[in-house]
Amino acid sequence: VDGAELAAEDLGISLTSYAPEKPENIEEQIAILEDLITKGVDCIALAPTNTESIAAGIVKLNEAGIPVVYDNTRGSGGDFLAYVGIDNYSVGFQLGEYVAEQMGYEGNLLLLEGVPGQSTSDLRSQGARDALAQYADITVESQPANWSYAEASDITTNMLTKWGGELDAVISAGAGQSEGAAEAIKAYGLTQDDVAGGSFDVTAEVVEAIRNGD
């Protein structure tokens, strides 16, 4: 959003940002799109909450003649001008290989997915899983944390208990979750030296956690 606001200022564009209260709430996101159609906006840059379920909203935008650009997450079901993002499967695969190396290619790994059905989460997670599947001595437990700090912390705590503290690595599909996992690991009495970590999204909170050694 910060980057979009800077660009809008440079281009003389009036920019307003909207988001559902919960990142997985597709009904609220479609309702927001319908409201923006009523308001007659000129263009929408959209990160869909759910790749497939957003289709009904995209069709409505097409019918209203409002151009759509996808940001970070692709949608479906209609026409769009462009997708601005990365090859999420490829970077997920690269991250999986990197963390496997940090583990010495053996041990227990927790994969924290984002929101199921959202292409960004699904592709990153699948890429990581495919990379890790190359190594028979790595045991992978994969669960969705819905981009939530609290859910990631709870899941990590449960897995630490299940594995008796023998958690060797955590991969998170996105920020927020990685900090939640780090907090749970620290609360359990382990450190960054005990558990390898890999995540996506560079936020101020992630940078602070790295600087603090978490």
Coordinates of C-alpha atoms in Angstrom, one line a residue, residues 178-179 182 192 197-214:
S178 CA 6.7 -16.3 10.6
E179 CA 6.8 -14.0 13.7
A182 CA 9.3 -17.5 16.1
Q192 CA 17.3 -19.4 16.1
G197 CA 13.4 -20.6 9.4
G198 CA 12.3 -19.4 6.1
S199 CA 9.5 -17.1 5.1
F200 CA 8.2 -14.6 2.5
D201 CA 7.4 -10.9 2.8
V202 CA 9.8 -8.3 4.3
T203 CA 7.9 -6.2 6.9
A204 CA 9.2 -4.0 9.7
E205 CA 8.2 -6.7 12.1
V206 CA 10.2 -9.4 10.2
V207 CA 13.3 -7.2 10.1
E208 CA 13.0 -6.5 13.9
A209 CA 12.6 -10.2 14.6
I210 CA 15.7 -11.0 12.6
R211 CA 17.7 -8.3 14.3
N212 CA 16.6 -9.6 17.7
G213 CA 17.8 -13.0 16.8
D214 CA 14.3 -14.5 16.8

